mmCIF file with all atom_site columns, C-alpha atoms in Angstrom:
data_model
loop_
_atom_site.group_PDB
_atom_site.id
_atom_site.type_symbol
_atom_site.label_atom_id
_atom_site.label_alt_id
_atom_site.label_comp_id
_atom_site.label_asym_id
_atom_site.label_entity_id
_atom_site.label_seq_id
_atom_site.pdbx_PDB_ins_code
_atom_site.Cartn_x
_atom_site.Cartn_y
_atom_site.Cartn_z
_atom_site.occupancy
_atom_site.B_iso_or_equiv
_atom_site.pdbx_formal_charge
_atom_site.auth_seq_id
_atom_site.auth_comp_id
_atom_site.auth_asym_id
_atom_site.auth_atom_id
_atom_site.pdbx_PDB_model_num
ATOM 1  C CA . MET A 1 1  ? 3.907   -16.354 6.496   1.00 0.00 ? 1  MET A CA 1
ATOM 2  C CA . ALA A 1 2  ? 4.479   -16.338 10.012  1.00 0.00 ? 2  ALA A CA 1
ATOM 3  C CA . PHE A 1 3  ? 5.319   -12.686 9.496   1.00 0.00 ? 3  PHE A CA 1
ATOM 4  C CA . LEU A 1 4  ? 1.970   -11.429 8.325   1.00 0.00 ? 4  LEU A CA 1
ATOM 5  C CA . ASP A 1 5  ? -0.087  -13.692 10.829  1.00 0.00 ? 5  ASP A CA 1
ATOM 6  C CA . GLN A 1 6  ? 2.474   -11.505 13.621  1.00 0.00 ? 6  GLN A CA 1
ATOM 7  C CA . ILE A 1 7  ? 1.241   -8.411  12.659  1.00 0.00 ? 7  ILE A CA 1
ATOM 8  C CA . PRO A 1 8  ? -2.121  -6.862  14.417  1.00 0.00 ? 8  PRO A CA 1
ATOM 9  C CA . LEU A 1 9  ? -4.509  -6.293  11.697  1.00 0.00 ? 9  LEU A CA 1
ATOM 10 C CA . SER A 1 10 ? -5.208  -3.116  13.309  1.00 0.00 ? 10 SER A CA 1
ATOM 11 C CA . ILE A 1 11 ? -1.938  -1.644  12.436  1.00 0.00 ? 11 ILE A CA 1
ATOM 12 C CA . LEU A 1 12 ? -1.778  -3.068  8.650   1.00 0.00 ? 12 LEU A CA 1
ATOM 13 C CA . ILE A 1 13 ? -5.262  -0.688  8.502   1.00 0.00 ? 13 ILE A CA 1
ATOM 14 C CA . LEU A 1 14 ? -3.926  2.143   10.603  1.00 0.00 ? 14 LEU A CA 1
ATOM 15 C CA . ALA A 1 15 ? -0.774  1.739   8.111   1.00 0.00 ? 15 ALA A CA 1
ATOM 16 C CA . ALA A 1 16 ? -2.566  2.028   5.093   1.00 0.00 ? 16 ALA A CA 1
ATOM 17 C CA . LEU A 1 17 ? -5.290  4.479   5.546   1.00 0.00 ? 17 LEU A CA 1
ATOM 18 C CA . THR A 1 18 ? -1.901  6.829   7.058   1.00 0.00 ? 18 THR A CA 1
ATOM 19 C CA . LEU A 1 19 ? 1.167   5.774   5.239   1.00 0.00 ? 19 LEU A CA 1
ATOM 20 C CA . GLY A 1 20 ? -0.507  4.401   1.950   1.00 0.00 ? 20 GLY A CA 1
ATOM 21 C CA . LEU A 1 21 ? -2.708  7.450   1.542   1.00 0.00 ? 21 LEU A CA 1
ATOM 22 C CA . ALA A 1 22 ? -0.386  10.622  2.782   1.00 0.00 ? 22 ALA A CA 1
ATOM 23 C CA . PRO A 1 23 ? -0.548  13.447  1.403   1.00 0.00 ? 23 PRO A CA 1
ATOM 24 C CA . PHE A 1 24 ? -4.338  13.040  1.838   1.00 0.00 ? 24 PHE A CA 1
ATOM 25 C CA . LEU A 1 25 ? -3.951  16.987  -0.568  1.00 0.00 ? 25 LEU A CA 1
ATOM 26 C CA . PRO A 1 26 ? -5.202  17.218  -3.689  1.00 0.00 ? 26 PRO A CA 1
ATOM 27 C CA . GLU A 1 27 ? -4.902  13.650  -3.939  1.00 0.00 ? 27 GLU A CA 1
ATOM 28 C CA . PRO A 1 28 ? -3.990  10.955  -2.019  1.00 0.00 ? 28 PRO A CA 1
ATOM 29 C CA . HIS A 1 29 ? -0.233  10.037  -3.244  1.00 0.00 ? 29 HIS A CA 1
ATOM 30 C CA . ILE A 1 30 ? -0.589  6.827   -3.897  1.00 0.00 ? 30 ILE A CA 1
ATOM 31 C CA . TRP A 1 31 ? -3.549  6.985   -6.144  1.00 0.00 ? 31 TRP A CA 1
ATOM 32 C CA . GLU A 1 32 ? -1.554  10.005  -8.221  1.00 0.00 ? 32 GLU A CA 1
ATOM 33 C CA . LYS A 1 33 ? 1.903   7.260   -8.592  1.00 0.00 ? 33 LYS A CA 1
ATOM 34 C CA . LEU A 1 34 ? -1.260  4.760   -9.978  1.00 0.00 ? 34 LEU A CA 1
ATOM 35 C CA . LYS A 1 35 ? -2.358  7.563   -12.621 1.00 0.00 ? 35 LYS A CA 1
ATOM 36 C CA . MET A 1 36 ? 1.222   7.950   -13.592 1.00 0.00 ? 36 MET A CA 1
ATOM 37 C CA . LEU A 1 37 ? 1.442   4.449   -13.695 1.00 0.00 ? 37 LEU A CA 1
ATOM 38 C CA . ALA A 1 38 ? -1.295  3.577   -16.391 1.00 0.00 ? 38 ALA A CA 1
ATOM 39 C CA . ALA A 1 39 ? -0.704  6.880   -18.232 1.00 0.00 ? 39 ALA A CA 1
ATOM 40 C CA . GLY A 1 40 ? 3.307   5.604   -18.695 1.00 0.00 ? 40 GLY A CA 1
ATOM 41 C CA . GLU A 1 41 ? 4.716   8.389   -16.848 1.00 0.00 ? 41 GLU A CA 1
ATOM 42 C CA . LEU A 1 42 ? 6.573   6.871   -13.918 1.00 0.00 ? 42 LEU A CA 1
ATOM 43 C CA . VAL A 1 43 ? 9.962   6.231   -14.938 1.00 0.00 ? 43 VAL A CA 1
ATOM 44 C CA . LYS A 1 44 ? 12.238  8.143   -12.844 1.00 0.00 ? 44 LYS A CA 1
ATOM 45 C CA . PRO A 1 45 ? 13.459  5.778   -10.088 1.00 0.00 ? 45 PRO A CA 1
ATOM 46 C CA . ILE A 1 46 ? 12.407  7.836   -7.448  1.00 0.00 ? 46 ILE A CA 1
ATOM 47 C CA . ASP A 1 47 ? 8.677   7.641   -8.780  1.00 0.00 ? 47 ASP A CA 1
ATOM 48 C CA . TRP A 1 48 ? 8.996   3.631   -8.816  1.00 0.00 ? 48 TRP A CA 1
ATOM 49 C CA . PHE A 1 49 ? 10.348  3.822   -5.206  1.00 0.00 ? 49 PHE A CA 1
ATOM 50 C CA . ASP A 1 50 ? 7.760   6.628   -4.214  1.00 0.00 ? 50 ASP A CA 1
ATOM 51 C CA . LEU A 1 51 ? 4.935   3.723   -5.898  1.00 0.00 ? 51 LEU A CA 1
ATOM 52 C CA . ALA A 1 52 ? 6.188   0.724   -3.589  1.00 0.00 ? 52 ALA A CA 1
ATOM 53 C CA . LEU A 1 53 ? 6.593   2.710   -0.224  1.00 0.00 ? 53 LEU A CA 1
ATOM 54 C CA . HIS A 1 54 ? 3.126   4.309   -0.563  1.00 0.00 ? 54 HIS A CA 1
ATOM 55 C CA . ALA A 1 55 ? 1.700   0.865   -1.724  1.00 0.00 ? 55 ALA A CA 1
ATOM 56 C CA . ALA A 1 56 ? 3.281   -1.639  0.521   1.00 0.00 ? 56 ALA A CA 1
ATOM 57 C CA . PRO A 1 57 ? 0.807   -1.262  3.581   1.00 0.00 ? 57 PRO A CA 1
ATOM 58 C CA . TRP A 1 58 ? -1.710  -2.341  0.640   1.00 0.00 ? 58 TRP A CA 1
ATOM 59 C CA . LEU A 1 59 ? 0.225   -5.147  -0.217  1.00 0.00 ? 59 LEU A CA 1
ATOM 60 C CA . LEU A 1 60 ? 0.513   -6.246  3.559   1.00 0.00 ? 60 LEU A CA 1
ATOM 61 C CA . LEU A 1 61 ? -3.232  -5.338  4.482   1.00 0.00 ? 61 LEU A CA 1
ATOM 62 C CA . ILE A 1 62 ? -4.497  -7.725  1.527   1.00 0.00 ? 62 ILE A CA 1
ATOM 63 C CA . ALA A 1 63 ? -2.255  -10.411 1.704   1.00 0.00 ? 63 ALA A CA 1
ATOM 64 C CA . LYS A 1 64 ? -2.852  -10.343 5.427   1.00 0.00 ? 64 LYS A CA 1
ATOM 65 C CA . LEU A 1 65 ? -6.647  -10.369 5.109   1.00 0.00 ? 65 LEU A CA 1
ATOM 66 C CA . VAL A 1 66 ? -6.157  -13.192 2.142   1.00 0.00 ? 66 VAL A CA 1
ATOM 67 C CA . ARG A 1 67 ? -4.277  -15.602 4.760   1.00 0.00 ? 67 ARG A CA 1
ATOM 68 C CA . MET A 1 68 ? -6.943  -14.983 7.451   1.00 0.00 ? 68 MET A CA 1
ATOM 69 C CA . ALA A 1 69 ? -9.892  -15.955 4.385   1.00 0.00 ? 69 ALA A CA 1
ATOM 70 C CA . LEU A 1 70 ? -7.607  -18.987 3.833   1.00 0.00 ? 70 LEU A CA 1
ATOM 71 C CA . VAL A 1 71 ? -6.362  -20.192 7.458   1.00 0.00 ? 71 VAL A CA 1
ATOM 72 C CA . ARG A 1 72 ? -10.529 -19.844 8.314   1.00 0.00 ? 72 ARG A CA 1
ATOM 73 C CA . SER A 1 73 ? -11.610 -21.760 5.544   1.00 0.00 ? 73 SER A CA 1
#
């Protein structure tokens, strides 16, 4: 978990809001991919790879926030 401790929270927030949501119009790309996943339309390997890339900043941010909450307890 030392890896998460070394990443500044501000960098993760910035990454989640930019890389995690880009492109912003007509809808955030991560949202489009999550809708495809829920509908069972996420079948191409490139779509899975795209979902992983757009989800990674969000997953790291969530992991960092959970880690910070657990360390403070």
